[in-house]
PDB file of C-alpha atoms in Angstrom:
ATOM      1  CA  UNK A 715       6.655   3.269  11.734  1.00 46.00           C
ATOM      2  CA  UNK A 716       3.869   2.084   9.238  1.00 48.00           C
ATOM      3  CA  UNK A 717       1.718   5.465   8.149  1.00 50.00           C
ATOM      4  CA  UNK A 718      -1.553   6.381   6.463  1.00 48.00           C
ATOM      5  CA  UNK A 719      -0.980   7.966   3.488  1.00 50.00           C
ATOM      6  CA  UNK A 720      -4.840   9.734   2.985  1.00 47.00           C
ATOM      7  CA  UNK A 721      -5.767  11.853  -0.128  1.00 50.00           C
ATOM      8  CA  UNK A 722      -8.188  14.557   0.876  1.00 48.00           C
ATOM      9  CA  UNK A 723     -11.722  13.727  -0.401  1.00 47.00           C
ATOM     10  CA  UNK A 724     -15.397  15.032   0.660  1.00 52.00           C
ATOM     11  CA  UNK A 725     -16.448  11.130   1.771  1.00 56.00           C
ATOM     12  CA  UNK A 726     -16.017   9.796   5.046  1.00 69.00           C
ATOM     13  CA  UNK A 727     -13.306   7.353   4.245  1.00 83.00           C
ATOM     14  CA  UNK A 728      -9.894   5.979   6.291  1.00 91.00           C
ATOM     15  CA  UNK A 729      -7.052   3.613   6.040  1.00 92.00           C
ATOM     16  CA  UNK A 730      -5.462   2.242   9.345  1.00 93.00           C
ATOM     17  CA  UNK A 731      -1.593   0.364   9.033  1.00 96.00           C
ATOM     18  CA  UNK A 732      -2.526  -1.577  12.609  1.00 93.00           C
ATOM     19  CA  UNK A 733       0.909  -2.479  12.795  1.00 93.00           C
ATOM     20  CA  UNK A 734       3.631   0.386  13.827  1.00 89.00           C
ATOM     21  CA  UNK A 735       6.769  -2.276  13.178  1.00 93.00           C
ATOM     22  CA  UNK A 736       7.366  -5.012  11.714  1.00 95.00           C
ATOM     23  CA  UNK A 737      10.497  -7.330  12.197  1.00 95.00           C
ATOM     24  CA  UNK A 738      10.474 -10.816  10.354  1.00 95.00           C
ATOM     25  CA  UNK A 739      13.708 -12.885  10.006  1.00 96.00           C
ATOM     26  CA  UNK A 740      15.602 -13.217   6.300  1.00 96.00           C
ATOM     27  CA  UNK A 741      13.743 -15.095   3.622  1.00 97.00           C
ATOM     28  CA  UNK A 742      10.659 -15.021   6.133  1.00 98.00           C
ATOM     29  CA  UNK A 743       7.029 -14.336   4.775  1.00 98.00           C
ATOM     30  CA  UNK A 744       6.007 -10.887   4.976  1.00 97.00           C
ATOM     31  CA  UNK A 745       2.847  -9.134   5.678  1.00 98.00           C
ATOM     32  CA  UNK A 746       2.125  -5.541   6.371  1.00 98.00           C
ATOM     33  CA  UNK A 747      -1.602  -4.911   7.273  1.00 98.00           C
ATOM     34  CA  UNK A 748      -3.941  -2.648   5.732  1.00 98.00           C
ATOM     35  CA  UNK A 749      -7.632  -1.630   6.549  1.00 97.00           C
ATOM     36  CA  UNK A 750     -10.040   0.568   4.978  1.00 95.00           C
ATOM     37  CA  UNK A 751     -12.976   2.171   5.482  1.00 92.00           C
ATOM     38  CA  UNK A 752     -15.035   3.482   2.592  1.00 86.00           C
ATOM     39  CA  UNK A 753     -18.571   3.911   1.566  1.00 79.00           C
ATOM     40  CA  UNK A 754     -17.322   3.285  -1.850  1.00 81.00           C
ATOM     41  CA  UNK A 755     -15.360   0.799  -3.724  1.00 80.00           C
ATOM     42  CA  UNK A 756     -11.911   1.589  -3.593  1.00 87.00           C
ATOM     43  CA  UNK A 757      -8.912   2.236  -5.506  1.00 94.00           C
ATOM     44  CA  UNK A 758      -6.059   1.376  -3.128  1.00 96.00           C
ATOM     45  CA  UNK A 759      -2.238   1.903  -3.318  1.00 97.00           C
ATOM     46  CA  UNK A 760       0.974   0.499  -1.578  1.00 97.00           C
ATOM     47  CA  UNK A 761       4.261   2.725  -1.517  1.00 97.00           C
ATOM     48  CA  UNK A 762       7.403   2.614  -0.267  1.00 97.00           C
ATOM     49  CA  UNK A 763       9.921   4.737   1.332  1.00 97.00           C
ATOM     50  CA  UNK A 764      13.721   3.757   1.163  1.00 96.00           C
ATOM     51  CA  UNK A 765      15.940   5.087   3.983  1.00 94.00           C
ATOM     52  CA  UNK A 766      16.797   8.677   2.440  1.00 95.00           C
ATOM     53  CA  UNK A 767      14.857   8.424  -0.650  1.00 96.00           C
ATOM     54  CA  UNK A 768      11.246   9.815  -1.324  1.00 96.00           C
ATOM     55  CA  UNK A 769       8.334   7.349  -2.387  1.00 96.00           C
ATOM     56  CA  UNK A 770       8.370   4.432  -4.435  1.00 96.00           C
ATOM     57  CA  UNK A 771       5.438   3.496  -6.059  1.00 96.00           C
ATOM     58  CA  UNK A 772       4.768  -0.497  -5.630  1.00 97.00           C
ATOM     59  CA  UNK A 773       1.489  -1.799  -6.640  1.00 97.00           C
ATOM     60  CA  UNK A 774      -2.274  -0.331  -7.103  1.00 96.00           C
ATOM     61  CA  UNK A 775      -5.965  -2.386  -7.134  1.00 96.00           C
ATOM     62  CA  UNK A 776      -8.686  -0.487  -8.934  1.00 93.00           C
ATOM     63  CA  UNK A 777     -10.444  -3.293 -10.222  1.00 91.00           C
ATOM     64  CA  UNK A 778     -10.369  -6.680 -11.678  1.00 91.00           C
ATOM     65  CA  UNK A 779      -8.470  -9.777 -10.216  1.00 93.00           C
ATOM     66  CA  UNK A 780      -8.745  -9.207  -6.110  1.00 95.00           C
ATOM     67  CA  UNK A 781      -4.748 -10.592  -5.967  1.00 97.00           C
ATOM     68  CA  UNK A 782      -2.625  -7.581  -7.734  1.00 96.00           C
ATOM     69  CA  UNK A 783       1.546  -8.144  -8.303  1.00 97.00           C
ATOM     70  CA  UNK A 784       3.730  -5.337  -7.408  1.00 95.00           C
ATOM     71  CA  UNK A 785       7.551  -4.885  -8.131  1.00 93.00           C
ATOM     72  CA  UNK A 786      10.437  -6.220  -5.802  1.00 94.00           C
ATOM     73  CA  UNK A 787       8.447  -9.453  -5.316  1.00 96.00           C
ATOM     74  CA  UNK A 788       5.308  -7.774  -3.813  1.00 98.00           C
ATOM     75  CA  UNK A 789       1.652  -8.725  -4.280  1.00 98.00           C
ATOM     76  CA  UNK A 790      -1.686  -7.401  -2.051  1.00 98.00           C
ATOM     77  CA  UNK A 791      -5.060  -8.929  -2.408  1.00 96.00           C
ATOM     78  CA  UNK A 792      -8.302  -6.595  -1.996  1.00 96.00           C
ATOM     79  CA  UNK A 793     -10.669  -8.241  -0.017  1.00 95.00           C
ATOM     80  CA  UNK A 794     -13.814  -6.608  -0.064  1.00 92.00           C
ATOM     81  CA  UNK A 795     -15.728  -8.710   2.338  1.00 92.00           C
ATOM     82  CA  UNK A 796     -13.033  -8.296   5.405  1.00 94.00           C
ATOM     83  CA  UNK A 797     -11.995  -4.398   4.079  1.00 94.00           C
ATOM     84  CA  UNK A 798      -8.452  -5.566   4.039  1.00 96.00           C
ATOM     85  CA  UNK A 799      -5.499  -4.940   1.423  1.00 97.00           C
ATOM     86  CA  UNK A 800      -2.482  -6.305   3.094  1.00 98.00           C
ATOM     87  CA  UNK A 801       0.548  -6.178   1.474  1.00 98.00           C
ATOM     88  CA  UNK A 802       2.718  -9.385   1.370  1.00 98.00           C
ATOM     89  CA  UNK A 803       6.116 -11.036   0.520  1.00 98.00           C
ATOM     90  CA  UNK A 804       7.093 -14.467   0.130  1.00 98.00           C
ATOM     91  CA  UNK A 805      10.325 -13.976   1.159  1.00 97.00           C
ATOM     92  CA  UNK A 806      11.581 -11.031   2.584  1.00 97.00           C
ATOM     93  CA  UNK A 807      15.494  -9.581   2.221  1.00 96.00           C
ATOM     94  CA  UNK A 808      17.260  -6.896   4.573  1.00 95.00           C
ATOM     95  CA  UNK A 809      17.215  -4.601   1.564  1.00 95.00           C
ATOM     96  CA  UNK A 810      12.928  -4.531   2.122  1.00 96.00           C
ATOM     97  CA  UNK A 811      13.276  -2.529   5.227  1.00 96.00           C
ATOM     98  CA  UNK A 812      11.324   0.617   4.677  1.00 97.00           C
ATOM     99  CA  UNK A 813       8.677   2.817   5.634  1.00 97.00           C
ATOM    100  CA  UNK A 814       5.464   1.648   3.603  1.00 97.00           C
ATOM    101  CA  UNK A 815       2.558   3.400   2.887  1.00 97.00           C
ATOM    102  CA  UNK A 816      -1.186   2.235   2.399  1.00 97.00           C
ATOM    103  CA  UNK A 817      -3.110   4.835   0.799  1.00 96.00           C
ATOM    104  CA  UNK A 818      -7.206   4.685  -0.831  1.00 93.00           C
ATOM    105  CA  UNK A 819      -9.110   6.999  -3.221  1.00 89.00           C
ATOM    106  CA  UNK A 820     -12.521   7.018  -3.737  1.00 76.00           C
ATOM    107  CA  UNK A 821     -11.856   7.554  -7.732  1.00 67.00           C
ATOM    108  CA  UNK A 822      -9.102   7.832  -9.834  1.00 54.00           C
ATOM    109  CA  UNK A 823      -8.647  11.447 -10.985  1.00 54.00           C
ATOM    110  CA  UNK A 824      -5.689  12.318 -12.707  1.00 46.00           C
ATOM    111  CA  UNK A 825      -3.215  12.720 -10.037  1.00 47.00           C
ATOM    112  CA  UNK A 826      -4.403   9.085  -8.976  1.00 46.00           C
ATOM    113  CA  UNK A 827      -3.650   7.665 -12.508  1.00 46.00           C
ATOM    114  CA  UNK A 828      -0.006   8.932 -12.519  1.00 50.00           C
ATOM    115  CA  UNK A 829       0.692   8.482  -8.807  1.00 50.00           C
ATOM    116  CA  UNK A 830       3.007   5.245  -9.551  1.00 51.00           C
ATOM    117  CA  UNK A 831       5.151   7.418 -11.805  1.00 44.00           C
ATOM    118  CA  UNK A 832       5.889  10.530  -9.723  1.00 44.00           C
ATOM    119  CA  UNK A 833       8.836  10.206  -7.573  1.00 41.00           C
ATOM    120  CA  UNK A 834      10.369  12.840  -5.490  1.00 40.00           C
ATOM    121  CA  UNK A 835      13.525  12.475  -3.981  1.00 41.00           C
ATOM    122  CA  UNK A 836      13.854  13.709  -0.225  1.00 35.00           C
TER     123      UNK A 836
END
């Protein structure tokens, strides 16, 4: 299942995964949808969970260039206009299967900042 990961702010604010599974076949395109709601502009956040393993940091937009490259061959473009940050893949491998994570901030405090290197295994 695809989940809403949602930090705990005072502003009305959501992300929705619309899609609960995903199956594409070997060396397929991948996307995973992502759709926020926020009165401000976001900093949004992909992660990944492994089978077994806690999450994996893969890619952040705070701002800059809309199209942002993440490891493992993974990119997500911010698109303001249709509130949208889906994550894709060019080519996706058996090893990708996962649980992934969208997840928004209204502002980058410091637990945001070092988010892509905290890991915790499960």
């Amino acid at each position: 299942p695809w989940r809403a990961l949602l930090p705990k702010f005072g502003n009305a604010q959501s992300v929705t995964q619309p899609d609960d599974h995903v199956t594409v076949p070997e060396r397929d395109p991948l996307e995973l949808r992502c759709i926020y709601s926020s009165s401000f502009s976001p900093y949004l956040f992909w992660y990944v969970q492994y089978p077994n393993h806690g999450l994996q940091f893969l890619l952040k937009y705070i701002s800059g260039s809309p199209l942002v490259k993440g490891i493992k061959g993974f990119e997500a473009e911010f698109r303001k206009n249709e509130t949208s940050f889906h994550l894709r893949k060019t080519s996706a491998h058996l090893s990708d299967s996962a649980t992934y994570f969208c997840a928004l901030s209204d502002t980058v405090t410091e637990t945001a900042r070092g988010a892509e290197h905290k890991h915790t295994e499960t």
